C-alpha positions as a Python dict, from the first residue, in 0.01 Angstrom:
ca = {
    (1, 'X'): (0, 0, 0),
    (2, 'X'): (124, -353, 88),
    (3, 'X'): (392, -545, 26),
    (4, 'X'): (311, -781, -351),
    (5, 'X'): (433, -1103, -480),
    (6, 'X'): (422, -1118, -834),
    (7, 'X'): (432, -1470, -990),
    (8, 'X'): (639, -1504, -1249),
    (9, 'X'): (494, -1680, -1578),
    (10, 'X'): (686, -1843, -1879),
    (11, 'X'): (539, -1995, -2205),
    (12, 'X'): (723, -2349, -2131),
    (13, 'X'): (745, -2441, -1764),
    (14, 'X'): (1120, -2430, -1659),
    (15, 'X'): (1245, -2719, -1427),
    (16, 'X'): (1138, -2643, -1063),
    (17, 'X'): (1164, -2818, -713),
    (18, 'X'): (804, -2954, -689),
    (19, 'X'): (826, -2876, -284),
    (20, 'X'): (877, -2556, -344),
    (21, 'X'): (627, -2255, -390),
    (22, 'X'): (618, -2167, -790),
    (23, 'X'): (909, -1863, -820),
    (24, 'X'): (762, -1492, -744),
    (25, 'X'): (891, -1163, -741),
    (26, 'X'): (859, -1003, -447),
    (27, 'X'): (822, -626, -388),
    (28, 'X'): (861, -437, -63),
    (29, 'X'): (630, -120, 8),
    (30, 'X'): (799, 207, 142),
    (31, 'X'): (716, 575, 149),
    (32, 'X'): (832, 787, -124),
    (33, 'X'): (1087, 1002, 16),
    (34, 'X'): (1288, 1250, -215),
    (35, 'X'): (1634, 1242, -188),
    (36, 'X'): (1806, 1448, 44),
    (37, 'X'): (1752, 1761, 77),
    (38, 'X'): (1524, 1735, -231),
    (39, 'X'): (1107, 1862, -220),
    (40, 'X'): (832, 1608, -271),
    (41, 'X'): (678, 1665, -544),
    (42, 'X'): (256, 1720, -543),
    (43, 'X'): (242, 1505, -821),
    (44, 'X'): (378, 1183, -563),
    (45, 'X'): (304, 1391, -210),
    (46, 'X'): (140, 1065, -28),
    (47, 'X'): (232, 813, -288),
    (48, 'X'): (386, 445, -153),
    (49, 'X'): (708, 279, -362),
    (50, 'X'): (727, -72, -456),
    (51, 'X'): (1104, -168, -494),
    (52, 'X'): (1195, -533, -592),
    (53, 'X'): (1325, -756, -297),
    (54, 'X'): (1651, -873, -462),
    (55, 'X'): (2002, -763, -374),
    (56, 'X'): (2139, -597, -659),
    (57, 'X'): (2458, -675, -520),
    (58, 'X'): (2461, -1088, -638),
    (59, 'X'): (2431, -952, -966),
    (60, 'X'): (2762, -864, -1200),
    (61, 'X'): (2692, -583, -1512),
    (62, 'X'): (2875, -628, -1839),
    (63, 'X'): (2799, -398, -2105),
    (64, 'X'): (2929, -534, -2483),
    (65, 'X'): (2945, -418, -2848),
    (66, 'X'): (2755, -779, -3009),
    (67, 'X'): (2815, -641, -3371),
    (68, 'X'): (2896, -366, -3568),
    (69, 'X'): (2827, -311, -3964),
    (70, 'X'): (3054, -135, -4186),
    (71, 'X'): (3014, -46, -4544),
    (72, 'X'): (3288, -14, -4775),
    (73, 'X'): (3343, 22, -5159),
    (74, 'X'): (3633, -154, -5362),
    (75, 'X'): (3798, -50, -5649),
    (76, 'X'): (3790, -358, -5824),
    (77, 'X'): (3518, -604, -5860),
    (78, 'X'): (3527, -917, -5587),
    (79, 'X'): (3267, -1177, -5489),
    (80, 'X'): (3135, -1144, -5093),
    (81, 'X'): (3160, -1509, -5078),
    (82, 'X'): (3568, -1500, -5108),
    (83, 'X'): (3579, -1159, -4942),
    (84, 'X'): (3496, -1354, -4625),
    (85, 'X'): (3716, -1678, -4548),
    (86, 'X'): (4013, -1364, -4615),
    (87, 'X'): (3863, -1130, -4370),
    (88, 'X'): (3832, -1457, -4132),
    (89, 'X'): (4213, -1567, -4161),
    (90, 'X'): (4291, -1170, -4135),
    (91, 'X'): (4110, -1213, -3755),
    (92, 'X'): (4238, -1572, -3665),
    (93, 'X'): (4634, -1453, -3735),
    (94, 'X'): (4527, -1083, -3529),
    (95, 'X'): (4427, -1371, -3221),
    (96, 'X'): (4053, -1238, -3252),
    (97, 'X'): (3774, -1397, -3119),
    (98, 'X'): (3506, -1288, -3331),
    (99, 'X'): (3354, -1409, -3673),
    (100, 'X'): (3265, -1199, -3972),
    (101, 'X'): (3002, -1196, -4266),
    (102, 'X'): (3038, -992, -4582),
    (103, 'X'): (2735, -915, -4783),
    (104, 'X'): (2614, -726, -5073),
    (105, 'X'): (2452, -349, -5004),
    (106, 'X'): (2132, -507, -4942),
    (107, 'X'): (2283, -821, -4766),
    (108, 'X'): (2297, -1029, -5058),
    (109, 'X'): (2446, -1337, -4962),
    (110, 'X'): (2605, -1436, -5318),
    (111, 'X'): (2690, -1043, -5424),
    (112, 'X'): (2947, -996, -5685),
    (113, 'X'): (3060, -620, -5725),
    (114, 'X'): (3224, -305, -5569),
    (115, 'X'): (2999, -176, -5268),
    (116, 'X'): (3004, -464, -4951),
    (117, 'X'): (2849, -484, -4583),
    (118, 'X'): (3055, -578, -4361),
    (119, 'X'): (2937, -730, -3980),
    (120, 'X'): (3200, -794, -3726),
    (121, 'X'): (3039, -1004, -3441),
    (122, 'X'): (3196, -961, -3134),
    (123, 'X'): (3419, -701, -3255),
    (124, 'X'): (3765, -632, -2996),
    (125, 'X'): (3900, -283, -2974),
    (126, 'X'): (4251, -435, -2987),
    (127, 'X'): (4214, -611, -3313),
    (128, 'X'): (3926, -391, -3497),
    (129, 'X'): (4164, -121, -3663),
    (130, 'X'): (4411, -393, -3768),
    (131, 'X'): (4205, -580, -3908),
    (132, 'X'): (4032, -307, -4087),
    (133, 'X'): (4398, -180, -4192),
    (134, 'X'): (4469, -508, -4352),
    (135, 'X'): (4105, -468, -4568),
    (136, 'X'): (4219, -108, -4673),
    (137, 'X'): (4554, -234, -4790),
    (138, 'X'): (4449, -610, -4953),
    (139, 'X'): (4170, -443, -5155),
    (140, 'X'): (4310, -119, -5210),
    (141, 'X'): (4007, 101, -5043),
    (142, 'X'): (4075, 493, -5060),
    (143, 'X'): (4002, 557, -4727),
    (144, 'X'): (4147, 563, -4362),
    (145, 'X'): (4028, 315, -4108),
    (146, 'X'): (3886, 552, -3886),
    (147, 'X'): (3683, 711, -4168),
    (148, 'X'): (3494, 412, -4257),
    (149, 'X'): (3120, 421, -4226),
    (150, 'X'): (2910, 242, -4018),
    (151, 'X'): (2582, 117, -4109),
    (152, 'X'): (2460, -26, -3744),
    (153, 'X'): (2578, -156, -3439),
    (154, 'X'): (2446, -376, -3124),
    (155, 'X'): (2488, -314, -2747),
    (156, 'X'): (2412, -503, -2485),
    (157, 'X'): (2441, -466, -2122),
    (158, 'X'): (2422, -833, -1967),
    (159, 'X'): (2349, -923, -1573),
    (160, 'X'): (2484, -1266, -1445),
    (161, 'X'): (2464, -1410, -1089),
    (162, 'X'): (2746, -1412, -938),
    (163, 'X'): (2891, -1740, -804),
    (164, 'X'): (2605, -1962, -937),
    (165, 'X'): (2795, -2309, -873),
    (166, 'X'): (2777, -2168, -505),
    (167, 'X'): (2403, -2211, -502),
    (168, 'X'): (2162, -2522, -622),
    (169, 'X'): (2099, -2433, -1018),
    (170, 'X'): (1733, -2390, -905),
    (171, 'X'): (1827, -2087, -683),
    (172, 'X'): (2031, -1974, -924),
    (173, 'X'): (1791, -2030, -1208),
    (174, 'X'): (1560, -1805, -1017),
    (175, 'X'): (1796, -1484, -970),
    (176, 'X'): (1826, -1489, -1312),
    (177, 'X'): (1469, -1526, -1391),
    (178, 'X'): (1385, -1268, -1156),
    (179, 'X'): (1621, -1022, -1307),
    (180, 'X'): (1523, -1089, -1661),
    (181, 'X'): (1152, -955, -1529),
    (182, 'X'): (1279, -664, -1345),
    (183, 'X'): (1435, -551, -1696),
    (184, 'X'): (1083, -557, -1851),
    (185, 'X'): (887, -468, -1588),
    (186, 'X'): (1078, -112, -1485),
    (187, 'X'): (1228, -49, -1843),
    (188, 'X'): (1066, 268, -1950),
    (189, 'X'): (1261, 451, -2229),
    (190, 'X'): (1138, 764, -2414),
    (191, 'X'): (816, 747, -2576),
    (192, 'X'): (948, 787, -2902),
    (193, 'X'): (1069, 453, -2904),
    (194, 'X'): (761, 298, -2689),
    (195, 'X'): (457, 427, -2902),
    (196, 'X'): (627, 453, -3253),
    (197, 'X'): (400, 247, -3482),
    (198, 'X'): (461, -126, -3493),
    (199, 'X'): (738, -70, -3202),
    (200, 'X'): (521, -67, -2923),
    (201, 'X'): (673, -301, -2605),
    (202, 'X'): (551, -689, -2697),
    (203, 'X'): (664, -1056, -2706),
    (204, 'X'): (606, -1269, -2949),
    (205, 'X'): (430, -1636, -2952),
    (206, 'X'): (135, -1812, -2898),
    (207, 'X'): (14, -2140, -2906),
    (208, 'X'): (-98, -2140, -3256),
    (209, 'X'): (100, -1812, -3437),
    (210, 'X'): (445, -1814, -3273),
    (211, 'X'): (482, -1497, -3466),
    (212, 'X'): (164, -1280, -3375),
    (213, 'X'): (259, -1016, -3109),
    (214, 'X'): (129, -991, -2774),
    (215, 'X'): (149, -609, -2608),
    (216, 'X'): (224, -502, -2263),
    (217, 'X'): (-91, -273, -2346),
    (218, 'X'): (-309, -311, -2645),
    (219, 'X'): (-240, -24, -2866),
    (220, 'X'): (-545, -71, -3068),
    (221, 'X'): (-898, -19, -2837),
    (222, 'X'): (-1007, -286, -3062),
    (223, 'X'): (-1149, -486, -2783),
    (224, 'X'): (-1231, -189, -2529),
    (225, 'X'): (-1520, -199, -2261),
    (226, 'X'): (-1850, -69, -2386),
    (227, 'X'): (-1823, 202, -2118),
    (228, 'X'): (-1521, 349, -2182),
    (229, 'X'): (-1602, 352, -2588),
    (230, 'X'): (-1959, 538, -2498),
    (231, 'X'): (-1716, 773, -2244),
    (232, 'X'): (-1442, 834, -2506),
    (233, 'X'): (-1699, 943, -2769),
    (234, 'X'): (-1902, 1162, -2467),
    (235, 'X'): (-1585, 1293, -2375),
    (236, 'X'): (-1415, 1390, -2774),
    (237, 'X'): (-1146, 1171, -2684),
    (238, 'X'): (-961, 917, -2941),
    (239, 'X'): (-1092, 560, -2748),
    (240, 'X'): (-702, 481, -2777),
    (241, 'X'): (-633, 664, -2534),
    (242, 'X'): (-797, 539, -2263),
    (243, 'X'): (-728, 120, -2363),
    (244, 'X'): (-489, 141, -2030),
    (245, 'X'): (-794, 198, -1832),
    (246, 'X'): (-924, -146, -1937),
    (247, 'X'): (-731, -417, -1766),
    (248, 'X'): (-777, -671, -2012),
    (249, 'X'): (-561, -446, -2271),
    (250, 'X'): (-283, -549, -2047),
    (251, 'X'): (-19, -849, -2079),
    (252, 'X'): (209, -989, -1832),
    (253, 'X'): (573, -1074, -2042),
    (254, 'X'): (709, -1466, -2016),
    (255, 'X'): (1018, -1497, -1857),
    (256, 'X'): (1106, -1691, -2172),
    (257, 'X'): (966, -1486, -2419),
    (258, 'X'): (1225, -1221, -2591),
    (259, 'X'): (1084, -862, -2551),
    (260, 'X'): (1076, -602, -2821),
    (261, 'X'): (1029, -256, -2816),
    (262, 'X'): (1046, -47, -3148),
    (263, 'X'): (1018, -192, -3496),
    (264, 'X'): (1199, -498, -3592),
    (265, 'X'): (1322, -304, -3923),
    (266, 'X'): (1343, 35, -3799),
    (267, 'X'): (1607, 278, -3691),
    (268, 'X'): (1599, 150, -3327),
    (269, 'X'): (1493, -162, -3140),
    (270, 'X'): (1527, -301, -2814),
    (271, 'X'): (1510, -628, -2674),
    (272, 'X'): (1546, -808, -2324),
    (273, 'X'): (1600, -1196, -2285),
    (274, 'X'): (1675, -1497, -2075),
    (275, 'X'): (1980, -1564, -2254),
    (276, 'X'): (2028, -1881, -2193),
    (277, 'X'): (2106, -2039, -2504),
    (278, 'X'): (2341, -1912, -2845),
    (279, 'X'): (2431, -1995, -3171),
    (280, 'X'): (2073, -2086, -3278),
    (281, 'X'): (1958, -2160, -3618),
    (282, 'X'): (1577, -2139, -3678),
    (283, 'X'): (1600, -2310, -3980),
    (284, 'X'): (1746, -2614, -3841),
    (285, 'X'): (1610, -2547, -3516),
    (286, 'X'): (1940, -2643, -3358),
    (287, 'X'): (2138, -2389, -3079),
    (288, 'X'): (2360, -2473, -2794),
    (289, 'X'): (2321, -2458, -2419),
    (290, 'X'): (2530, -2217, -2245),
    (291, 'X'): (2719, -2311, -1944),
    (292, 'X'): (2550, -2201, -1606),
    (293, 'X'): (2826, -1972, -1557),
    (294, 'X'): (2751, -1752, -1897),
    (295, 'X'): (2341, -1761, -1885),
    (296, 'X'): (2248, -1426, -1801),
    (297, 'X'): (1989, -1157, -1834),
    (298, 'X'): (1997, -926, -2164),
    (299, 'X'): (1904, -574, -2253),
    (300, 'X'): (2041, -447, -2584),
    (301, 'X'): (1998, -226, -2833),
    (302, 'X'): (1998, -198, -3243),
    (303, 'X'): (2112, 61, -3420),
    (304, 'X'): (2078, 67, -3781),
    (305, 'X'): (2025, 307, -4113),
    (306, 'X'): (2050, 275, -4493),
    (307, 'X'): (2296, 480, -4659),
    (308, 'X'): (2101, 785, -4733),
    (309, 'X'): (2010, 863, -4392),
    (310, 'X'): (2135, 925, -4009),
    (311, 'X'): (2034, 612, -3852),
    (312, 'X'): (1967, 525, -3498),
    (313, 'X'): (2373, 482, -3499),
    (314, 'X'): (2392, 876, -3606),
    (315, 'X'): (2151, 1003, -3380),
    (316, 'X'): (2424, 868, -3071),
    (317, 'X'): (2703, 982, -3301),
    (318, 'X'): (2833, 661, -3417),
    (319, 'X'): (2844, 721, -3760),
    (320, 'X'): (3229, 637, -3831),
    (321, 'X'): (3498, 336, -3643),
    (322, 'X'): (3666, 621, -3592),
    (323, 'X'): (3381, 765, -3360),
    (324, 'X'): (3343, 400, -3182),
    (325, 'X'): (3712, 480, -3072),
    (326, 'X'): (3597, 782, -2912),
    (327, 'X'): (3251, 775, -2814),
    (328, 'X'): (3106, 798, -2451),
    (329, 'X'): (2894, 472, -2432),
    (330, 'X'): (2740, 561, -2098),
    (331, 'X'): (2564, 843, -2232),
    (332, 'X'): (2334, 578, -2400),
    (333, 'X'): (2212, 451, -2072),
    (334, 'X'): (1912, 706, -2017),
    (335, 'X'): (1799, 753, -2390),
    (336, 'X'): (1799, 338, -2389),
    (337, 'X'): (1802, 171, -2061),
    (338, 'X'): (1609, 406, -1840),
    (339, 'X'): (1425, 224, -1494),
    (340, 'X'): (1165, 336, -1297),
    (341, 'X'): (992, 218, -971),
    (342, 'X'): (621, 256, -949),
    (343, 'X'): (430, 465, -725),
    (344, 'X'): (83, 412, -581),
    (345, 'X'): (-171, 680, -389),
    (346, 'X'): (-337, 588, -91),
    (347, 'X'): (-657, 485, -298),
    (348, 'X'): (-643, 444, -713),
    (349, 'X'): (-725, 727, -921),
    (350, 'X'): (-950, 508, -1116),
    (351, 'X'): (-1192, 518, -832),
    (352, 'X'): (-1264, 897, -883),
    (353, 'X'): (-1414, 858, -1246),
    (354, 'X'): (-1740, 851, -1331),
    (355, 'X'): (-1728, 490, -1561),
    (356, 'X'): (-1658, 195, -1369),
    (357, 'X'): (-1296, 79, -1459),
    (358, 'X'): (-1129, -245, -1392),
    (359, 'X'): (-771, -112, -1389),
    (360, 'X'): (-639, -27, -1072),
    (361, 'X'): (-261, 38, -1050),
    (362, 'X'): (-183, -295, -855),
    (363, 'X'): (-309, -471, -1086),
    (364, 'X'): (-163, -335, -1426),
    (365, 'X'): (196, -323, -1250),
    (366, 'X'): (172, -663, -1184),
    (367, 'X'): (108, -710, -1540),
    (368, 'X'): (248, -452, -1775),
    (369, 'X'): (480, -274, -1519),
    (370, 'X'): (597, 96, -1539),
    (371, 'X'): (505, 112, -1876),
    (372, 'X'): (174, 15, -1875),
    (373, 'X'): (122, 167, -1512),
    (374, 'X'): (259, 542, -1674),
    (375, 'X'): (-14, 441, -1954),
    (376, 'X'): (-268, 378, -1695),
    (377, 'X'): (-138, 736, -1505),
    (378, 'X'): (-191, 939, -1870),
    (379, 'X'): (-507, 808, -1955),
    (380, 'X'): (-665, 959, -1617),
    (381, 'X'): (-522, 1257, -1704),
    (382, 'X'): (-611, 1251, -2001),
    (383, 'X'): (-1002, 1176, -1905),
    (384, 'X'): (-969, 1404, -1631),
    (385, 'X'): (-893, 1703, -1837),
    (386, 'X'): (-1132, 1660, -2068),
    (387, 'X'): (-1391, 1655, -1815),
    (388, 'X'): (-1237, 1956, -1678),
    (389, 'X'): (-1224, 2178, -1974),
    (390, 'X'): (-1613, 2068, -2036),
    (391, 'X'): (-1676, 2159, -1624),
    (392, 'X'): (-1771, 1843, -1541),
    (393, 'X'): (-1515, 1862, -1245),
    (394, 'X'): (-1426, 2163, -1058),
    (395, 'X'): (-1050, 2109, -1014),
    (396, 'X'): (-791, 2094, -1296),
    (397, 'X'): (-607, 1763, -1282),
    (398, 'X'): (-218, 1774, -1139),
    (399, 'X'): (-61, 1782, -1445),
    (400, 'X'): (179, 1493, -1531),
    (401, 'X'): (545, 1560, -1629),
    (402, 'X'): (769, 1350, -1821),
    (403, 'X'): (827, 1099, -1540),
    (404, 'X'): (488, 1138, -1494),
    (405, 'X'): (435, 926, -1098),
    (406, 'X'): (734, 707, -1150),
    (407, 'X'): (1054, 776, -986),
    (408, 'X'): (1383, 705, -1131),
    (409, 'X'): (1507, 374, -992),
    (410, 'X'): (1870, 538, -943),
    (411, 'X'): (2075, 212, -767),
    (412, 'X'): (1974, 35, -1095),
    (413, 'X'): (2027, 309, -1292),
    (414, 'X'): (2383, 367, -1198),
    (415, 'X'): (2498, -5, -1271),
    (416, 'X'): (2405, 39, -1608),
    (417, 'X'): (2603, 317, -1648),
    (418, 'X'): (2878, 235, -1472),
    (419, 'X'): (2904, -108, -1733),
    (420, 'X'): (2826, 174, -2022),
    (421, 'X'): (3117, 365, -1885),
    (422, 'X'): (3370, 81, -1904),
    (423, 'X'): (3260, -30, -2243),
    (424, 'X'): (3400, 330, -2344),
    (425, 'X'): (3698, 293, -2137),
    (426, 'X'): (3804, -45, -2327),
    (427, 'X'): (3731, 112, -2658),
    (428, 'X'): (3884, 467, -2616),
    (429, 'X'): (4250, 353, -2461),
    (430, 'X'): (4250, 162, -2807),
    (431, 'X'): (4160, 440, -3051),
}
């Protein structure tokens, strides 16, 4: 396996030195070796690692609660719409930074009753209880701070450069940029969240349907060779199954494009970004441009339920503020942001299959990365055993695990949790 340059695409071409090569990113090739004292497993004995050629060490980690939703139930009858300015002046006298919006139960903007949503955006430990305190006591709620429900909560974990105004705002552009593809190209969180229906890993926009979804891998087989249709149906085998071998089911995500993975509605979603701008309206069409020093690469996560049910808050145990007090953030880190590198064999897999394939496993990293590659890695496995249990081949196919032929990218890994870790810190010395 050789080294790779990857270029990197967007959807609008970004301001670039016109001397310069377009901006790649480049992987180096290495040996898997386990760690120490660790055995190499037969599922990557002889496999090659392609690690990105950046040093993680330019980049700073911040992890950050963007909102959290509470619900809570009045006595008396109030309107949302007054509810709010008072919860605002309640923040601005507490010194808080962060805005609120008050709601009806199914975000109603002009709601007039006794049950209210309330979303604290950029919610501080320091000023959260008081502020919910001072609800309890101005609208005469019979409950306890601590005890209040939450309905769903965002957290992010943002990279910046370091020391950008040290560097020309191309070079600095392009460490960003870089890192915003490295999230989407070895994020690989549990499949529950990856091949849930309508959740599976996209970006959105096209030329004409800004809205129509574009997959890492098609999840459909709607457009699958000829041959591997006539081989699924030989074989017994669902034809979705095998879409990874087919490298046309594969997309490459624009630097500029925000990923999704999971349902935009559901329990749980995820979504990376070149964040880059805030405060947008889509109505309008208006946002502002944020200062070199605060663009920055995004991965974060949504939590959310109705009333009736646990929630993607509840499965993490963040059902109550008085559980965000107390709650060990970093244990969200491999559930959510989980990294792989990609490993290759001497020679592809593909090449032992009796269908001619045009997937190889260069070629759908450098598209769809570890997801699409792990895709590409089932659905031989998947083929092979088939053909195995029908003795078409004599040897039973190495069976893949949950990691299946990635390996845990654990330098990465442990930044993540070590900006998880000190989002609990700041919240539990407050609880």
């Amino acid at each position: 396996m050789m080294d790779l340059d990857i270029p990197l695409v967007f959807d609008a071409a970004p301001e670039w030195p016109a001397h310069l090569a377009p901006p790649v990113l480049h992987y180096k090739s290495s040996p898997y070796c386990p760690s120490k004292d660790g055995k190499v497993q037969p599922i990557l004995r002889s496999r090659s690692l392609l690690t990105p050629d950046v040093d993680l060490n330019v980049y700073k980690q911040k992890a950050v609660i963007d909102w959290v939703q509470i619900r809570i139930a009045t006595p008396e009858v109030h309107q949302a719409r007054n509810m709010q300015p008072a919860i605002t002046n309640m923040l601005k006298a507490l010194g808080a930074n962060g805005t609120v919006y008050v709601s009806g139960p199914k975000e109603e903007r002009r709601y007039i009753g006794r049950d209210f949503l309330v979303k604290f955006q950029q919610p501080e430990p320091k000023t959260l209880l008081p502020v919910l305190e001072q609800i309890i006591d101005k609208y005469a709620i019979t409950t306890s701070a601590a005890n209040i429900p939450i309905t769903g909560i965002e957290i992010s974990v943002d990279i910046y450069v370091k020391h950008p105004h040290a560097m020309a705002p191309h070079e600095a552009n392009l460490l960003r940029w870089q890192m915003t593809d490295i999230l989407r190209r070895h994020l690989r969180p549990a499949p529950v969240l990856t091949e849930m229906e309508q959740g599976w890993p996209r970006f959105h926009g096209a030329p004409h349907d800004p809205e129509k979804a574009t997959f890492l891998v098609n999840p459909t087989g709607k457009d699958l060779s000829p041959g591997l249709i006539v081989l699924a149906a030989r074989l017994g085998l669902d034809k979705q199954r095998l879409t990874a071998l087919d490298l046309k089911q594969h997309a490459q995500p624009k630097v500029d494009k925000t990923g999704y993975i999971g349902p935009r509605k559901g329990l749980v979603m995820l979504r990376t970004m070149d964040k880059i701008t805030d405060r947008r309206d889509p109505l309008k069409g208006t946002f502002v441009t944020l200062p070199l020093e605060r663009q920055r690469s995004r991965l974060e996560v949504t939590l959310t339920g109705a009333a009736d049910e646990c929630g993607g808050h509840g499965a993490v145990h963040l059902n109550t503020i008085g559980a965000l007090y107390r709650h060990s953030f970093k244990e969200l880190r491999k559930p959510f942001f989980d990294f792989f590198l990609p490993s290759f064999g001497k020679t592809c897999a593909t090449k032992e299959l009796d269908v001619k394939v045009t997937s190889t496993e260069q070629k759908v990293f450098a598209r769809s990365g570890v997801y699409g590659l792990d895709r590409l890695h089932r659905a031989i496995e998947d083929l092979q055993s088939q053909r195995y249990a029908k003795r078409l081949i004599a040897s039973r196919p190495t069976r893949m695990y949950e990691k299946g032929r990635l390996v845990a990218w654990s330098p990465f890994n442990q930044k993540i949790y070590r900006a998880l870790k000190q989002l609990g810190t700041d919240w539990n010395r407050h609880g």
